[in-house]
Every structure is written in C-alpha cells, then in structure tokens.
C-alpha cells in the first residue's frame, strides 16, 4: 500500500515536471525527492534504517543507508487520510490514546505489517521520550539491532564530547550492519552538500523575512524538519536552490499579494498533517505564516576535518534539544527577525516535549509583544477534530490582532 | 545531623551524594492540597506527578530548600525543571543529563554528571568535596538497602500484615529525612518475630510512583499480598551501590543507578523490551499469582511499554491488571472494585 502510494506520487510528480520543465517547480521537486525516499524505503535496494528525528541523515546517506525518521510515516499516513485506521489498530492493541498520534500511527502501521522491515534502528533521546520508546518497540518487534544517540540537553564541552563519541560509535554500528566502512571522502562530500544547503537555506529564510514575505502559508510547511533527510546530497542542494529561486522569482515578478499579509505569524512546532484547510482559512483572514518554528539554521558550518564534533554540535543546536529557555530565546529571535504579529501553537495532543511547556512559551512570546493562540489539535489524528471551534478561535484571534 | 534540605523529584538523584554534601534529602512527592494551578505553565496532558510537584512549588507548599536537583529523565521531568525556574526564579537548581541507554559510554557520562552534582552541592553548602564522606554515605546507603532487602525477601516468602506499609514508610523516611533515620527504623523490624498469615493473593506490583503507606494497607484489606514491587518510590529507590575499588567512585555510582532495575525510560539496547521480561521474572521469582501495574496518567515511558508487558505476561499465563491514575490514596479508592475482583480471580 505505502509502496504504491509513494510510487504513484513519484510517477505523478515526475510527469508534471516533464510537462513543464522550464518552470522552477520548487515544491514539486521537493515532494518528488521526499517521495523517492519513501519509495526506496519500501523497495529495499539499500540497507534501511528507521531513525529518530535528530539523527544525522547526511552521515547515514554517505554510508549508503536509506534512512528516515518514523514520524515521517505518521505524517504520510495522516496526509493520505489512512492514519485513523492504524491509530485504531494501535489503540486496540493497548497503546494509550493519550500518547502522541505520530507514534500511535507508526505503531499501528507496524502491527498491520505496512512498515518496511529495517536492517537496524537508531533512536535518539531528542526530541522526545515517546519517540525513543516507539523505536525500542520497533527494535523488539522486528528483532533488529538498536542504537541510541543520547543527546545531552546542554552544549557543555563534556556533552559535546559525549555526543561526538556516540556518533563515532554509531558509524561502527552501521558498518557492522552494512559491511561497508565509512568513507571519509564520501562523508566530506556529504558535509559539503550539507554546508551548501545550509547557506541556501539561510538565504531562503532571509527572503522569507522580507515585508511583504514571498512565502505563502504552505510553501515552507515543516520544511526545516523534512529537508534534513536530504541535506547531505546533491539533490538537497538543488531543492534548496529551487526554493530560493522560487522566492526570488516571486519578488522580482511582483507575484506577492500584500492583502494576504495583513498579519504575520509564526507556526509553532509541527503543522497539521491531514487535510484541514487551516492555511486557506488564515489566508482568507489576511494572515500569513511567514515562519515555522523549526525553519532555521541554528548550526555553524560542518567542518570536514572535524566531522563528528560538527555533527554533534549541530544536533545539540536544534531548539528542541535544549531547554525551554533556549527554545523561547530562539522564538523571540524569530519574532524580531520576522516582525511577527502573532503565533499559533497547535498544541499537538500527547506531545509532552513541545506542547508541555506551552504556558512558558506563550509568556516568552508575550514578553516580545507576540500574542499566541494555543489550539487543542491532534496534528495527526483527525477523528476528534472540532473544526467549527477552531475556526471560531482563529477568527477571534485575528480580530484581536487587527 | 544536617538540617539544610535539598529537594529532588526523581529516583535517579543519588541520595548519598546529597548527604555527602552535608544536606538532608527531601523528595518532593506529588502529595498536596495546593490548588491546581500548574496548568497555566504546563499543558494539561503532562503527568500528574509533575503537575502536582509544580503546584507545591507555586503554592509554597515546601519546607525551606537550599536547592533543587532535577534529572532529565523524561520529557515531563525536563519540563518540570523549566517550569520550576519560572515559578521560583530565586531557587538554586541543577539539571542532570541522564542517558537513555546503559552503555559504558553512558555510564561514564553519568559519572561526570554525578561528580558535577557533588561539586555543585558542596559549593551551595560552602563545604569541600570529600570522597571519604561520599564513601561513608554510600556505605550507610548500602546498609539500608541490605536491611530493606531482607524485609523484601521476607515479604516475598510470606504475608505479614502491615509490613509493606512499614517498609514504605522507611523508604519515604530515607527520601525525606535521610538514610540514618531510615536505617534505625529499618533495624527495628524483624520479620522473624512477626506472625505470617495465609489467605491473601501474592501479587507483584510495578509502575512509577506509589508512595503512600496507607495504600498498601488498603491492598491488604482487598485481599492482596504484595509479594514484591518495582516502583521508583519503592524497591527501585534504595538499591545498593556496587562499589568497585578499582574504578572511579562516581563510575560505580552511575553504574549502579544505570544497571539496577530500570525505570521504563532507561533501555538496554542489547535487549529491547527487556522491561517486559524482567517483570515476568520478578513476578515468577516471588511466586506471584498476578501482576498489577500502576502508572500515573500521561507517563509516556510506561504507556509505551504496557502492551509488551501485557503480551509477555499473557505468554506466561500470568493475570495482569493495569491501573492508571494519579497514584494517590484518593484515586486508589476508586479502584477498589477492580482490585478486589482481580485478587478474587487469583483464587487463593
């Protein structure tokens, strides 16, 4: 089922790109590359690893491993509206409805045998405890070797060394399963691609900061999280460049409608994955999502001469890896740079990590005069969606901001 | 006798270190009449343990504390540490990073964190770091652990009415008033001089928090013989330190904490899902006829493992009852019918 889903997506998008080869088509190219990863996961031509969100995919790519974070599958199932089937399967098997639906969907998919069997599993303690728990369950059910990257919550010298050593150990773990040693040359190239992508990403985000912003409410949806899957590749560089070109084109050809940007907001944490026209609703209100919380380059360039430590520092720099104070400081920085009028936090049900401190993040943004609308939405499980209620709250929030 | 107190909330905070710095430990249990006000800082779907502890902090329902030790053991504990700093900005706090896996690298890292803890606490108390003092407190801790182990052993063999409640009081005493007081109390208990009774169903109980001694009296009224337990407020809390003289003292501490029966958040990467097998083993070794799991609501580490635990117990035909709540006496009262029905089913 999932193979067909990804194959159809790859075929369909490829066709569309062929029909219009001269246009920039950033989003289509991006969807195509991501769908290709999905297709590879279900084809099994390469070694496959299921991973946590903050695992260095550039390193795994350079070692010839097709890898992906499991929440990606939860999001895919949600976007094709099959997630409720798998979530129900998980719940019927005893997994608590109070837990995160990304993970329940993945667990249900595993129980229904639609998760491809990996060669090994690499979890990480960042961003969340629940994500690591589902990785352990996966290792148990698939009877596969399991590795954990423990990501410390501070960037002290000791913490960076601890994580650096673990990343080195991880490469030995991978080699033991692929029988291929790490090629420093390939890693060096991956890091070059990563650095190139990072530079273009900075340009993309700087363009998005302009007033009016050339982005729309969907263009960079969850971009900062998902692009990590391909950033250490040539394709990753090309995708980033396509997005940059798209934004420049919009600015130069004056395609930006200022009436759709009466209010500039930030989307906190992840977007809603199933079909729910919240972006359109916001657009109709003249609200533009100019930034997603995780759309940022928080790391220094990777040092090919010191790759493991560079990667360790990068992982720790992600706002979710650090404490709430650092996360709030990062949001406040975005608020200033993007000249935000407000922010929306979906408060994804079951997320203790991101949603847990919503009171603190709300207050932190209020300190820089950015009001926050805290919704109560399950971003993956659409079964209990109270659409009318959300519409009313959005409307009230927009009225307040205007 | 130290009178200055250091608060802590997680069983991965080693009491011997707190005492070696000249402080009395004070575990902040989620037991309070404070009004429910943590919701304005933390989302309602965080575990009641964390929210009630924060309620205590917000309501000043605490003794005078010289500082707080937090452990990065799970998302909720991390968030509690964040919220505490906001709720009581004047408090001294330290957050220790706790790795999720029990590899040698993790133990070495945790040893560094424990060393940092001792150094910080000694600074707070304006005393010098003394490894001799730490060894002495570890010895006292091990003596307590051994004495409690003897009581656990006796309870595993026979049912002594009221003994589990006394055992729990001693553990709470160690967590809130120090090891020496708890040890003196523990020495007063001699199961050989007590009369065992028959007719109660031997049950193994596990989970995260179950700390109110009165709960265990209720269990006995409901025909349950708690033959063994695995809680971070119970047997998991006072575990002995395997002190290896050839190794760093902090490494020994970290190794003991990482290799003891783990909280669900700590994983053995060589044996994913080991928690399920361990619970089966513990249940079998105390001849339990059934197993009851008690977890606080919204506890991700346990919620994720309950299905595998249920599956493992089913394979061994060991009846299992799962109870979720806030693990206080009040919520336990609501479970009376379920627990009674369960123990009746065990057909003693």
PDB file of C-alpha atoms in Angstrom, chain B residues 33-267:
ATOM      1  CA  UNK B  33      -3.755  20.102  48.996  1.00  0.00           C
ATOM      2  CA  UNK B  34      -2.455  23.018  46.962  1.00  0.00           C
ATOM      3  CA  UNK B  35      -4.815  24.317  44.365  1.00  0.00           C
ATOM      4  CA  UNK B  36      -4.414  23.099  40.820  1.00  0.00           C
ATOM      5  CA  UNK B  37      -2.597  25.966  39.144  1.00  0.00           C
ATOM      6  CA  UNK B  38       0.272  24.375  37.212  1.00  0.00           C
ATOM      7  CA  UNK B  39      -1.927  24.312  34.103  1.00  0.00           C
ATOM      8  CA  UNK B  40      -1.047  27.879  33.232  1.00  0.00           C
ATOM      9  CA  UNK B  41       2.572  26.818  32.796  1.00  0.00           C
ATOM     10  CA  UNK B  42       2.368  23.220  31.684  1.00  0.00           C
ATOM     11  CA  UNK B  43      -0.108  21.552  29.369  1.00  0.00           C
ATOM     12  CA  UNK B  44      -2.860  19.521  30.988  1.00  0.00           C
ATOM     13  CA  UNK B  45      -1.632  16.356  29.322  1.00  0.00           C
ATOM     14  CA  UNK B  46       1.550  16.237  31.376  1.00  0.00           C
ATOM     15  CA  UNK B  47       1.701  13.631  34.121  1.00  0.00           C
ATOM     16  CA  UNK B  48       0.049  14.449  37.463  1.00  0.00           C
ATOM     17  CA  UNK B  49       3.332  13.752  39.238  1.00  0.00           C
ATOM     18  CA  UNK B  50       4.996  16.705  37.599  1.00  0.00           C
ATOM     19  CA  UNK B  51       1.951  18.959  37.794  1.00  0.00           C
ATOM     20  CA  UNK B  52       1.357  18.334  41.490  1.00  0.00           C
ATOM     21  CA  UNK B  53       5.012  18.916  42.321  1.00  0.00           C
ATOM     22  CA  UNK B  54       4.770  22.204  40.451  1.00  0.00           C
ATOM     23  CA  UNK B  55       1.556  23.027  42.313  1.00  0.00           C
ATOM     24  CA  UNK B  56       3.503  22.596  45.533  1.00  0.00           C
ATOM     25  CA  UNK B  57       6.225  24.899  44.273  1.00  0.00           C
ATOM     26  CA  UNK B  58       3.734  27.550  43.176  1.00  0.00           C
ATOM     27  CA  UNK B  59       1.818  27.345  46.445  1.00  0.00           C
ATOM     28  CA  UNK B  60       4.954  27.424  48.649  1.00  0.00           C
ATOM     29  CA  UNK B  61       3.906  24.032  49.978  1.00  0.00           C
ATOM     30  CA  UNK B  62       7.519  23.087  50.629  1.00  0.00           C
ATOM     31  CA  UNK B  63       9.949  23.241  53.504  1.00  0.00           C
ATOM     32  CA  UNK B  64      12.860  25.600  53.205  1.00  0.00           C
ATOM     33  CA  UNK B  65      15.080  24.172  50.490  1.00  0.00           C
ATOM     34  CA  UNK B  66      18.667  25.067  49.716  1.00  0.00           C
ATOM     35  CA  UNK B  67      18.184  23.991  46.128  1.00  0.00           C
ATOM     36  CA  UNK B  68      16.552  21.518  43.782  1.00  0.00           C
ATOM     37  CA  UNK B  69      18.049  18.644  41.817  1.00  0.00           C
ATOM     38  CA  UNK B  70      16.286  17.775  38.584  1.00  0.00           C
ATOM     39  CA  UNK B  71      17.023  14.866  36.319  1.00  0.00           C
ATOM     40  CA  UNK B  72      16.484  14.916  32.577  1.00  0.00           C
ATOM     41  CA  UNK B  73      14.837  11.518  32.807  1.00  0.00           C
ATOM     42  CA  UNK B  74      11.777  12.115  30.634  1.00  0.00           C
ATOM     43  CA  UNK B  75      10.043  14.935  28.796  1.00  0.00           C
ATOM     44  CA  UNK B  76       7.826  15.698  31.769  1.00  0.00           C
ATOM     45  CA  UNK B  77      10.750  15.977  34.178  1.00  0.00           C
ATOM     46  CA  UNK B  78      12.557  18.235  31.734  1.00  0.00           C
ATOM     47  CA  UNK B  79       9.509  20.439  31.558  1.00  0.00           C
ATOM     48  CA  UNK B  80       9.213  20.474  35.350  1.00  0.00           C
ATOM     49  CA  UNK B  81      12.761  21.774  35.582  1.00  0.00           C
ATOM     50  CA  UNK B  82      11.928  24.501  33.053  1.00  0.00           C
ATOM     51  CA  UNK B  83       8.732  25.471  34.857  1.00  0.00           C
ATOM     52  CA  UNK B  84      10.348  25.445  38.297  1.00  0.00           C
ATOM     53  CA  UNK B  85      12.838  28.089  37.217  1.00  0.00           C
ATOM     54  CA  UNK B  86       9.933  30.245  36.118  1.00  0.00           C
ATOM     55  CA  UNK B  87       7.829  29.517  39.199  1.00  0.00           C
ATOM     56  CA  UNK B  88      10.609  30.057  41.724  1.00  0.00           C
ATOM     57  CA  UNK B  89      13.297  32.096  39.986  1.00  0.00           C
ATOM     58  CA  UNK B  90      15.226  32.598  43.207  1.00  0.00           C
ATOM     59  CA  UNK B  91      15.816  28.874  43.770  1.00  0.00           C
ATOM     60  CA  UNK B  92      19.122  27.241  43.060  1.00  0.00           C
ATOM     61  CA  UNK B  93      18.565  24.367  40.660  1.00  0.00           C
ATOM     62  CA  UNK B  94      20.688  21.861  38.830  1.00  0.00           C
ATOM     63  CA  UNK B  95      19.568  19.677  35.933  1.00  0.00           C
ATOM     64  CA  UNK B  96      21.481  16.462  35.335  1.00  0.00           C
ATOM     65  CA  UNK B  97      21.503  14.798  31.954  1.00  0.00           C
ATOM     66  CA  UNK B  98      20.570  11.150  32.201  1.00  0.00           C
ATOM     67  CA  UNK B  99      21.363   8.976  29.172  1.00  0.00           C
ATOM     68  CA  UNK B 100      18.638   6.637  27.944  1.00  0.00           C
ATOM     69  CA  UNK B 101      20.824   3.602  27.364  1.00  0.00           C
ATOM     70  CA  UNK B 102      23.040   1.775  29.815  1.00  0.00           C
ATOM     71  CA  UNK B 103      26.178   1.519  27.688  1.00  0.00           C
ATOM     72  CA  UNK B 104      29.627   2.053  29.128  1.00  0.00           C
ATOM     73  CA  UNK B 105      29.821   5.478  27.455  1.00  0.00           C
ATOM     74  CA  UNK B 106      26.504   6.436  29.065  1.00  0.00           C
ATOM     75  CA  UNK B 107      27.672   5.305  32.483  1.00  0.00           C
ATOM     76  CA  UNK B 108      30.918   7.263  32.097  1.00  0.00           C
ATOM     77  CA  UNK B 109      28.949  10.360  31.109  1.00  0.00           C
ATOM     78  CA  UNK B 110      26.543   9.963  34.016  1.00  0.00           C
ATOM     79  CA  UNK B 111      29.513   9.544  36.359  1.00  0.00           C
ATOM     80  CA  UNK B 112      30.614  13.001  35.198  1.00  0.00           C
ATOM     81  CA  UNK B 113      27.151  14.353  35.875  1.00  0.00           C
ATOM     82  CA  UNK B 114      27.126  12.884  39.376  1.00  0.00           C
ATOM     83  CA  UNK B 115      30.552  14.400  40.000  1.00  0.00           C
ATOM     84  CA  UNK B 116      29.187  17.745  38.847  1.00  0.00           C
ATOM     85  CA  UNK B 117      26.272  17.296  41.232  1.00  0.00           C
ATOM     86  CA  UNK B 118      28.500  16.716  44.233  1.00  0.00           C
ATOM     87  CA  UNK B 119      30.700  19.658  43.332  1.00  0.00           C
ATOM     88  CA  UNK B 120      27.702  21.946  42.883  1.00  0.00           C
ATOM     89  CA  UNK B 121      26.030  20.868  46.106  1.00  0.00           C
ATOM     90  CA  UNK B 122      29.266  21.323  48.040  1.00  0.00           C
ATOM     91  CA  UNK B 123      29.539  24.830  46.602  1.00  0.00           C
ATOM     92  CA  UNK B 124      25.972  25.559  47.654  1.00  0.00           C
ATOM     93  CA  UNK B 125      26.797  24.371  51.163  1.00  0.00           C
ATOM     94  CA  UNK B 126      30.244  26.029  51.246  1.00  0.00           C
ATOM     95  CA  UNK B 127      31.981  22.764  52.104  1.00  0.00           C
ATOM     96  CA  UNK B 128      34.850  20.939  50.459  1.00  0.00           C
ATOM     97  CA  UNK B 129      34.223  17.920  48.302  1.00  0.00           C
ATOM     98  CA  UNK B 130      35.140  14.860  50.320  1.00  0.00           C
ATOM     99  CA  UNK B 131      35.304  11.449  48.693  1.00  0.00           C
ATOM    100  CA  UNK B 132      35.691   9.854  52.121  1.00  0.00           C
ATOM    101  CA  UNK B 133      32.404  11.420  53.135  1.00  0.00           C
ATOM    102  CA  UNK B 134      30.812  10.129  49.958  1.00  0.00           C
ATOM    103  CA  UNK B 135      32.127   6.619  50.619  1.00  0.00           C
ATOM    104  CA  UNK B 136      30.758   6.798  54.124  1.00  0.00           C
ATOM    105  CA  UNK B 137      27.312   7.827  52.865  1.00  0.00           C
ATOM    106  CA  UNK B 138      27.396   5.092  50.254  1.00  0.00           C
ATOM    107  CA  UNK B 139      28.159   2.578  52.991  1.00  0.00           C
ATOM    108  CA  UNK B 140      25.221   3.856  55.028  1.00  0.00           C
ATOM    109  CA  UNK B 141      23.039   3.657  51.928  1.00  0.00           C
ATOM    110  CA  UNK B 142      24.151   0.097  51.254  1.00  0.00           C
ATOM    111  CA  UNK B 143      23.374  -0.891  54.839  1.00  0.00           C
ATOM    112  CA  UNK B 144      19.877   0.497  54.458  1.00  0.00           C
ATOM    113  CA  UNK B 145      19.499  -1.212  51.116  1.00  0.00           C
ATOM    114  CA  UNK B 146      20.560  -4.532  52.577  1.00  0.00           C
ATOM    115  CA  UNK B 147      18.190  -4.227  55.525  1.00  0.00           C
ATOM    116  CA  UNK B 148      15.309  -3.320  53.270  1.00  0.00           C
ATOM    117  CA  UNK B 149      16.309  -6.178  51.000  1.00  0.00           C
ATOM    118  CA  UNK B 150      15.909  -8.563  53.919  1.00  0.00           C
ATOM    119  CA  UNK B 151      12.434  -7.218  54.554  1.00  0.00           C
ATOM    120  CA  UNK B 152      11.589  -7.563  50.842  1.00  0.00           C
ATOM    121  CA  UNK B 153      12.839 -11.128  50.946  1.00  0.00           C
ATOM    122  CA  UNK B 154      10.638 -11.943  53.922  1.00  0.00           C
ATOM    123  CA  UNK B 155       7.614 -10.318  52.271  1.00  0.00           C
ATOM    124  CA  UNK B 156       8.243 -12.371  49.164  1.00  0.00           C
ATOM    125  CA  UNK B 157       8.012 -15.574  51.121  1.00  0.00           C
ATOM    126  CA  UNK B 158       5.150 -14.817  53.475  1.00  0.00           C
ATOM    127  CA  UNK B 159       2.384 -12.378  54.056  1.00  0.00           C
ATOM    128  CA  UNK B 160       2.941 -10.222  57.137  1.00  0.00           C
ATOM    129  CA  UNK B 161       0.001  -7.884  57.698  1.00  0.00           C
ATOM    130  CA  UNK B 162       1.055  -4.257  57.826  1.00  0.00           C
ATOM    131  CA  UNK B 163       4.682  -4.946  56.950  1.00  0.00           C
ATOM    132  CA  UNK B 164       4.614  -3.467  53.456  1.00  0.00           C
ATOM    133  CA  UNK B 165       3.229  -0.239  54.811  1.00  0.00           C
ATOM    134  CA  UNK B 166       6.074  -0.069  57.342  1.00  0.00           C
ATOM    135  CA  UNK B 167       8.577  -0.820  54.590  1.00  0.00           C
ATOM    136  CA  UNK B 168       7.180   2.028  52.523  1.00  0.00           C
ATOM    137  CA  UNK B 169       7.380   4.404  55.479  1.00  0.00           C
ATOM    138  CA  UNK B 170      11.089   3.601  55.832  1.00  0.00           C
ATOM    139  CA  UNK B 171      11.737   4.286  52.152  1.00  0.00           C
ATOM    140  CA  UNK B 172       9.862   7.568  52.413  1.00  0.00           C
ATOM    141  CA  UNK B 173      11.860   8.397  55.520  1.00  0.00           C
ATOM    142  CA  UNK B 174      15.115   7.876  53.639  1.00  0.00           C
ATOM    143  CA  UNK B 175      13.863  10.081  50.822  1.00  0.00           C
ATOM    144  CA  UNK B 176      12.671  12.887  53.064  1.00  0.00           C
ATOM    145  CA  UNK B 177      14.734  12.763  56.232  1.00  0.00           C
ATOM    146  CA  UNK B 178      17.917  10.925  55.352  1.00  0.00           C
ATOM    147  CA  UNK B 179      19.384   7.467  55.378  1.00  0.00           C
ATOM    148  CA  UNK B 180      20.429   7.233  59.023  1.00  0.00           C
ATOM    149  CA  UNK B 181      16.928   7.785  60.386  1.00  0.00           C
ATOM    150  CA  UNK B 182      15.535   5.297  57.907  1.00  0.00           C
ATOM    151  CA  UNK B 183      18.171   2.729  58.813  1.00  0.00           C
ATOM    152  CA  UNK B 184      17.358   2.964  62.520  1.00  0.00           C
ATOM    153  CA  UNK B 185      13.696   2.353  61.770  1.00  0.00           C
ATOM    154  CA  UNK B 186      14.507  -0.487  59.420  1.00  0.00           C
ATOM    155  CA  UNK B 187      16.600  -2.214  62.083  1.00  0.00           C
ATOM    156  CA  UNK B 188      13.572  -2.243  64.375  1.00  0.00           C
ATOM    157  CA  UNK B 189      11.763  -4.567  62.003  1.00  0.00           C
ATOM    158  CA  UNK B 190      12.384  -8.252  62.443  1.00  0.00           C
ATOM    159  CA  UNK B 191      10.052 -10.378  60.320  1.00  0.00           C
ATOM    160  CA  UNK B 192      11.160 -13.469  62.259  1.00  0.00           C
ATOM    161  CA  UNK B 193       9.332 -12.093  65.242  1.00  0.00           C
ATOM    162  CA  UNK B 194       6.190 -11.430  63.223  1.00  0.00           C
ATOM    163  CA  UNK B 195       3.398 -13.868  62.507  1.00  0.00           C
ATOM    164  CA  UNK B 196       2.781 -14.591  58.855  1.00  0.00           C
ATOM    165  CA  UNK B 197      -0.782 -15.113  57.682  1.00  0.00           C
ATOM    166  CA  UNK B 198      -2.262 -17.118  54.857  1.00  0.00           C
ATOM    167  CA  UNK B 199      -5.159 -16.482  52.543  1.00  0.00           C
ATOM    168  CA  UNK B 200      -4.036 -13.393  50.653  1.00  0.00           C
ATOM    169  CA  UNK B 201      -3.205 -13.478  46.952  1.00  0.00           C
ATOM    170  CA  UNK B 202       0.503 -12.939  46.230  1.00  0.00           C
ATOM    171  CA  UNK B 203       0.807 -10.177  43.675  1.00  0.00           C
ATOM    172  CA  UNK B 204       3.751  -8.424  42.053  1.00  0.00           C
ATOM    173  CA  UNK B 205       3.146  -4.722  41.592  1.00  0.00           C
ATOM    174  CA  UNK B 206       5.105  -2.309  39.421  1.00  0.00           C
ATOM    175  CA  UNK B 207       4.960   1.166  37.964  1.00  0.00           C
ATOM    176  CA  UNK B 208       6.330   4.602  38.627  1.00  0.00           C
ATOM    177  CA  UNK B 209       5.015   6.112  41.842  1.00  0.00           C
ATOM    178  CA  UNK B 210       3.117   4.550  44.708  1.00  0.00           C
ATOM    179  CA  UNK B 211       4.365   6.106  47.872  1.00  0.00           C
ATOM    180  CA  UNK B 212       1.502   6.468  50.339  1.00  0.00           C
ATOM    181  CA  UNK B 213       1.924   3.734  53.002  1.00  0.00           C
ATOM    182  CA  UNK B 214      -1.841   3.729  53.573  1.00  0.00           C
ATOM    183  CA  UNK B 215      -2.373   2.454  50.044  1.00  0.00           C
ATOM    184  CA  UNK B 216      -0.701  -0.797  50.997  1.00  0.00           C
ATOM    185  CA  UNK B 217      -2.972  -1.249  53.989  1.00  0.00           C
ATOM    186  CA  UNK B 218      -5.889  -0.898  51.611  1.00  0.00           C
ATOM    187  CA  UNK B 219      -4.397  -3.530  49.342  1.00  0.00           C
ATOM    188  CA  UNK B 220      -4.290  -5.928  52.261  1.00  0.00           C
ATOM    189  CA  UNK B 221      -7.912  -5.172  53.042  1.00  0.00           C
ATOM    190  CA  UNK B 222      -8.618  -6.018  49.419  1.00  0.00           C
ATOM    191  CA  UNK B 223      -7.065  -9.449  49.863  1.00  0.00           C
ATOM    192  CA  UNK B 224      -3.700  -8.660  48.285  1.00  0.00           C
ATOM    193  CA  UNK B 225      -0.322  -9.822  49.464  1.00  0.00           C
ATOM    194  CA  UNK B 226       2.264  -7.580  47.828  1.00  0.00           C
ATOM    195  CA  UNK B 227       4.994 -10.167  47.343  1.00  0.00           C
ATOM    196  CA  UNK B 228       7.360  -7.827  45.550  1.00  0.00           C
ATOM    197  CA  UNK B 229       7.359  -4.397  43.978  1.00  0.00           C
ATOM    198  CA  UNK B 230       9.120  -2.312  41.388  1.00  0.00           C
ATOM    199  CA  UNK B 231       8.497   1.414  41.824  1.00  0.00           C
ATOM    200  CA  UNK B 232      10.756   4.422  41.784  1.00  0.00           C
ATOM    201  CA  UNK B 233       9.303   5.151  45.201  1.00  0.00           C
ATOM    202  CA  UNK B 234       9.803   1.540  46.296  1.00  0.00           C
ATOM    203  CA  UNK B 235      12.408  -1.148  45.691  1.00  0.00           C
ATOM    204  CA  UNK B 236      13.970   0.792  42.827  1.00  0.00           C
ATOM    205  CA  UNK B 237      14.733   3.737  45.057  1.00  0.00           C
ATOM    206  CA  UNK B 238      17.036   2.169  47.616  1.00  0.00           C
ATOM    207  CA  UNK B 239      19.307  -0.023  45.569  1.00  0.00           C
ATOM    208  CA  UNK B 240      22.792  -0.795  46.742  1.00  0.00           C
ATOM    209  CA  UNK B 241      25.909   0.665  45.153  1.00  0.00           C
ATOM    210  CA  UNK B 242      28.308  -1.945  43.833  1.00  0.00           C
ATOM    211  CA  UNK B 243      31.473  -0.203  44.808  1.00  0.00           C
ATOM    212  CA  UNK B 244      34.420  -1.337  42.746  1.00  0.00           C
ATOM    213  CA  UNK B 245      37.598  -0.065  44.398  1.00  0.00           C
ATOM    214  CA  UNK B 246      39.481  -0.334  41.118  1.00  0.00           C
ATOM    215  CA  UNK B 247      37.129   2.108  39.464  1.00  0.00           C
ATOM    216  CA  UNK B 248      36.179   5.713  39.944  1.00  0.00           C
ATOM    217  CA  UNK B 249      33.690   6.168  42.749  1.00  0.00           C
ATOM    218  CA  UNK B 250      31.319   8.159  40.567  1.00  0.00           C
ATOM    219  CA  UNK B 251      31.511   5.488  37.890  1.00  0.00           C
ATOM    220  CA  UNK B 252      30.453   2.930  40.492  1.00  0.00           C
ATOM    221  CA  UNK B 253      27.536   5.134  41.482  1.00  0.00           C
ATOM    222  CA  UNK B 254      26.485   5.720  37.888  1.00  0.00           C
ATOM    223  CA  UNK B 255      26.844   2.064  37.036  1.00  0.00           C
ATOM    224  CA  UNK B 256      24.690   1.050  39.984  1.00  0.00           C
ATOM    225  CA  UNK B 257      21.987   3.530  39.060  1.00  0.00           C
ATOM    226  CA  UNK B 258      22.007   2.631  35.368  1.00  0.00           C
ATOM    227  CA  UNK B 259      22.143  -1.115  35.855  1.00  0.00           C
ATOM    228  CA  UNK B 260      19.577  -1.514  38.604  1.00  0.00           C
ATOM    229  CA  UNK B 261      16.053  -2.496  37.662  1.00  0.00           C
ATOM    230  CA  UNK B 262      15.386   0.424  35.363  1.00  0.00           C
ATOM    231  CA  UNK B 263      12.595   2.915  35.116  1.00  0.00           C
ATOM    232  CA  UNK B 264      10.797   2.362  31.798  1.00  0.00           C
ATOM    233  CA  UNK B 265      12.692   5.352  30.376  1.00  0.00           C
ATOM    234  CA  UNK B 266      16.061   3.566  30.574  1.00  0.00           C
ATOM    235  CA  UNK B 267      16.749   0.966  27.913  1.00  0.00           C
TER     236      UNK B 267
END
